[in-house]
XYZ file of C-alpha atoms in Angstrom:
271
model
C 124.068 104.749 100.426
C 127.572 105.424 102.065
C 128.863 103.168 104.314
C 128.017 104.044 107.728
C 128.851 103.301 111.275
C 127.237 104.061 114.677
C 129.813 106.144 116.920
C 131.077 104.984 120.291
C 128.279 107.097 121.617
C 125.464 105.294 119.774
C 124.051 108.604 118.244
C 123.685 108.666 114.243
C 126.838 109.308 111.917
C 125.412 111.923 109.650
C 127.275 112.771 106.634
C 126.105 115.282 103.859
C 123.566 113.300 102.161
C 121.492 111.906 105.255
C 121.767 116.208 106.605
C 120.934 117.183 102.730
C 117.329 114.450 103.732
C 117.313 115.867 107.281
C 116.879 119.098 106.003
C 114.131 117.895 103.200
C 112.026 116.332 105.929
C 112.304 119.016 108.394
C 110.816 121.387 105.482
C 107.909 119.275 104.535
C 107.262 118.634 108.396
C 107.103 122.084 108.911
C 104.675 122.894 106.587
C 102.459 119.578 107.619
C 102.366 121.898 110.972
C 101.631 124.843 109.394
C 98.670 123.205 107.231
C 97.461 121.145 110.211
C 94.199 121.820 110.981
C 93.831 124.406 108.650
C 93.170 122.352 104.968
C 90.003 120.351 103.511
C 90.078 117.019 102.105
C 89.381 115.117 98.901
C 88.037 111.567 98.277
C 90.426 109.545 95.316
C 89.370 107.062 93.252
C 90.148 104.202 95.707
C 88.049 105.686 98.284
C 90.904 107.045 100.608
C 91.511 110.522 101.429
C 94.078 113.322 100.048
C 94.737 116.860 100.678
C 96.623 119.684 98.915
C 99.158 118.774 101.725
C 99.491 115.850 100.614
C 100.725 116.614 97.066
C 102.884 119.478 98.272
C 104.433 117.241 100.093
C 105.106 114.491 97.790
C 106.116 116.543 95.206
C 108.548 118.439 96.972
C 109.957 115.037 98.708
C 110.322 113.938 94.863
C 112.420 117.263 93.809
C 114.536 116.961 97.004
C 115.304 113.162 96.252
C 116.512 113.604 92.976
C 118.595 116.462 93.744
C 120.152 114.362 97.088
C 120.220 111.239 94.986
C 120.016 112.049 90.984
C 120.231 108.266 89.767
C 117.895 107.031 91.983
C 114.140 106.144 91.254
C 110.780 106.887 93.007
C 107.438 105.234 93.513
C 105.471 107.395 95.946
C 101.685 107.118 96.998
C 100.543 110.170 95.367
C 103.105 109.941 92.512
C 104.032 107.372 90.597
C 103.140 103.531 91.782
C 104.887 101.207 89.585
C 108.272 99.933 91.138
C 111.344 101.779 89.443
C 113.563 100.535 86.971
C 116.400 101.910 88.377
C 118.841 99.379 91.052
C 118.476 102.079 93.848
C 115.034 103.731 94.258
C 112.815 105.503 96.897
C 109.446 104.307 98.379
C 107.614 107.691 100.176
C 104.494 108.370 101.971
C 104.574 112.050 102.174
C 101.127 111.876 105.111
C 100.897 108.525 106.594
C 97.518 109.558 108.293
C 95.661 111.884 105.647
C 92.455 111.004 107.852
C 93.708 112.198 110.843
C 95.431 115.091 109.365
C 92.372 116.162 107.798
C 89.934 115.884 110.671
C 92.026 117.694 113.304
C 93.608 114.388 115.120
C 97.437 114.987 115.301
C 99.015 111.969 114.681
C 100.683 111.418 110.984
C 103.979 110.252 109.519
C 106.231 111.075 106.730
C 107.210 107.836 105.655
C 110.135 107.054 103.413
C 112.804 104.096 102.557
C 115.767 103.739 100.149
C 115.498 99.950 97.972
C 118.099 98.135 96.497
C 117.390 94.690 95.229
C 114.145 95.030 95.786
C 114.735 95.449 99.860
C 114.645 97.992 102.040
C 118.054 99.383 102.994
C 117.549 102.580 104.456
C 114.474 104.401 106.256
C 112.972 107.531 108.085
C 110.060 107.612 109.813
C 109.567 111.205 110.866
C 106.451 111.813 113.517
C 105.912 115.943 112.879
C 103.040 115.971 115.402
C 105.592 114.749 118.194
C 109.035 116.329 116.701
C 110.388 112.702 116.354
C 112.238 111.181 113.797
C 113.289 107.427 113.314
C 116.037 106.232 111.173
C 117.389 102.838 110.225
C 119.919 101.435 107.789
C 120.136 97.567 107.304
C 122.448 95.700 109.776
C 123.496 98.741 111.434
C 119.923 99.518 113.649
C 117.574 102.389 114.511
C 117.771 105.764 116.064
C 115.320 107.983 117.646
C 116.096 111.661 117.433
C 119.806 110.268 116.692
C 119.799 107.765 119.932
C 120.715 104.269 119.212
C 117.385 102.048 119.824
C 118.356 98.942 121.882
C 117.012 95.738 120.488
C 114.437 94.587 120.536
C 112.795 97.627 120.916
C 113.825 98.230 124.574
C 111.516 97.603 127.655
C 108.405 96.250 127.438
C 107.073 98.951 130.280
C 104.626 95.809 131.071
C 102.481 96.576 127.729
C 99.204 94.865 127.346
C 97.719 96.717 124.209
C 98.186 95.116 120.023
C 97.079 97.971 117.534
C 94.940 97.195 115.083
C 93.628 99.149 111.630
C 90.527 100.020 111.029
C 89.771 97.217 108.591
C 91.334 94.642 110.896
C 88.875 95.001 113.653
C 86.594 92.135 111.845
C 88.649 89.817 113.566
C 88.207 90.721 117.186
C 84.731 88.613 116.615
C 86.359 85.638 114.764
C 87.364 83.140 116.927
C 85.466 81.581 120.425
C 88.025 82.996 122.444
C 88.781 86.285 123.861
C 91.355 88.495 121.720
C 94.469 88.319 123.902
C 95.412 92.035 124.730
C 93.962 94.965 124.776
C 93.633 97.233 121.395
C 94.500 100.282 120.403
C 94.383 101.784 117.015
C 96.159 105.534 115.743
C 95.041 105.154 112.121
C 98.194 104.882 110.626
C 99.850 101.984 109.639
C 103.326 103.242 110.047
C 103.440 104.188 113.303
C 100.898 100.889 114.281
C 103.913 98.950 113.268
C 106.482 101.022 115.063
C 104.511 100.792 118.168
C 105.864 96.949 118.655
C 109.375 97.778 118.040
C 109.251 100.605 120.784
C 107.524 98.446 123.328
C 104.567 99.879 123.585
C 102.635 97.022 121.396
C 102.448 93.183 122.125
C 101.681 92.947 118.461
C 100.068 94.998 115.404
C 97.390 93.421 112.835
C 97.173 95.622 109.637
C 95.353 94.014 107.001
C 94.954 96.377 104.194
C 98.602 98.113 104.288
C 100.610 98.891 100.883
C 103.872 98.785 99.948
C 104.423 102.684 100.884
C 102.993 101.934 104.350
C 105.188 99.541 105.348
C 108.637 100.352 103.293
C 110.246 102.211 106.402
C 108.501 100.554 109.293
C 109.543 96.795 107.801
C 113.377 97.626 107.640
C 113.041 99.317 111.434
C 111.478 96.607 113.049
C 113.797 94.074 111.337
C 116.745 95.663 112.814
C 114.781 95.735 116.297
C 114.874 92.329 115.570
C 111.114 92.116 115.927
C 109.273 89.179 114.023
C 106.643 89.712 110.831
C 104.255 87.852 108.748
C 102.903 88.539 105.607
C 99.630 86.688 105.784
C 99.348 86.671 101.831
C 102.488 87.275 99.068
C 105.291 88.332 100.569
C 105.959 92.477 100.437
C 109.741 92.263 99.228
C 111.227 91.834 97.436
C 109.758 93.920 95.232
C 109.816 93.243 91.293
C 110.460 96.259 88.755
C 107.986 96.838 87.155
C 105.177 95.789 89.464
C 102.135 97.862 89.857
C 101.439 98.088 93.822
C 98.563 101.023 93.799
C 95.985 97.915 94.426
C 98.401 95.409 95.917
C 98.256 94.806 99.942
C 99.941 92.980 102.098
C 98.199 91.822 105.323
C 100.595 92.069 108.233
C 101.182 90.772 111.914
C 104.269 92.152 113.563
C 105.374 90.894 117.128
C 107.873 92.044 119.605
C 108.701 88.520 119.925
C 108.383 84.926 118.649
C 106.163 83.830 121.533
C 103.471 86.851 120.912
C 103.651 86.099 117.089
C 102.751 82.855 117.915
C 99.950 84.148 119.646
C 98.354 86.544 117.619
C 98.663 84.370 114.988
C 95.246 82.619 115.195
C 93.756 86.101 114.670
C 95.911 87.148 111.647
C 94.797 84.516 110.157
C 91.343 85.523 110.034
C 92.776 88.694 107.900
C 92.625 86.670 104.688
């Protein structure tokens, strides 16, 4: 990844490669609009849902990658899930949200990071639903729609609410004392996470995520300076060779030390 640097307006330094992946997101994001709404489902094998969508979309993000970046590698969620061989490689969720794609809800996320040594180095987090897209590059920060984000995450806007995924909720019931914020939950783990870095989160629980949920959302909310805890093995870095389709990594993210601190009780009751 070429250096970069943010200009003296804080808006993002694009060069040719990151408008070559502009232009690759913006024309699987259209079509996730187009098929909105509009396209059945289909249960895998691991019980979670995929659509024709789905594949389209990971298969063209896969073509467009290795034309942008020919040496690089790819482990994708509907592609191939072993970690790369390769020193630089991509980690892609082409539908963060399949559920809510499929049943009509409009809130998904193209989800994609670049890895070297096993870290995340390089991220966008593209909301079609909302025409929004997040970047981040490691130790230079995050930008919405090309806007500098201020750490950590801006104001607070006096937020009471923690997300939580679906499979998280068993702890609401786990302790003798009232969970400490109100809960929200958009069914997709990416944009869960994101919520704390943009203020609008105390904290996120997400117990079941993989390593394609959290690739881009990890990096951004690093550079928002935003704390996180694995609750089991840590997510990175990763190891080539490693098979993640049934590895998880149970989560807490905070927008600060004092709320991580806080939560923590609750995360953990996710293992």
């Amino acid at each position: 990844m070429p250096e970069l640097h943010p200009s003296p307006q804080n808006t993002f330094p694009v060069d040719h490669q990151w408008q070559a992946l502009f232009e690759l997101v913006d024309l699987v994001a259209d079509r996730q609009r187009e098929d909105f709404g509009q396209i059945s489902s289909a249960l895998k094998a691991d019980g979670s849902l995929v659509t024709a969508c789905d594949q389209w979309s990971d298969s063209t993000l896969a073509a467009g990658l290795a034309r942008i970046y020919p040496s690089d590698g790819l482990l994708s969620e509907e592609g191939s899930t072993v970690v790369p061989a390769e020193d630089f490689y991509w980690v892609v969720d082409p539908l963060d949200g399949t559920t809510n794609f499929s049943v009509g809800l409009p809130i998904w996320a193209i989800s994609m990071a670049r890895f070297a040594g096993g870290q995340p180095v390089a991220a966008i987090l593209d909301v079609p639903p909302l025409r929004q897209r997040f970047v981040a590059i490691k130790g230079k920060g995050v930008w919405r729609d090309g806007v500098s984000l201020a750490s950590p995450g801006g104001p607070r806007h006096g937020c009471s609410c923690a997300s939580l995924c679906t499979r998280s909720i068993k702890v609401l019931g786990s302790l003798k004392q009232p969970f400490p914020a109100k809960t929200r939950m958009l069914g997709v783990a990416s944009l869960n996470l994101l919520g704390v870095g943009l203020g609008t989160m105390l904290a996120a629980l997400e117990a079941t995520p993989k390593v394609w949920d959290i690739a881009a959302v990890w990096l951004m909310l690093q550079e928002l300076q935003c704390p996180l805890r694995s609750m089991a093995a840590p997510p990175f870095p990763l190891t080539k060779g490693s098979a993640e389709a049934d590895a998880s990594y149970p989560t807490l993210a905070a927008c600060n030390q004092e709320q991580l601190e806080r939560f923590m009780p609750w995360a953990n009751q996710l293992v």
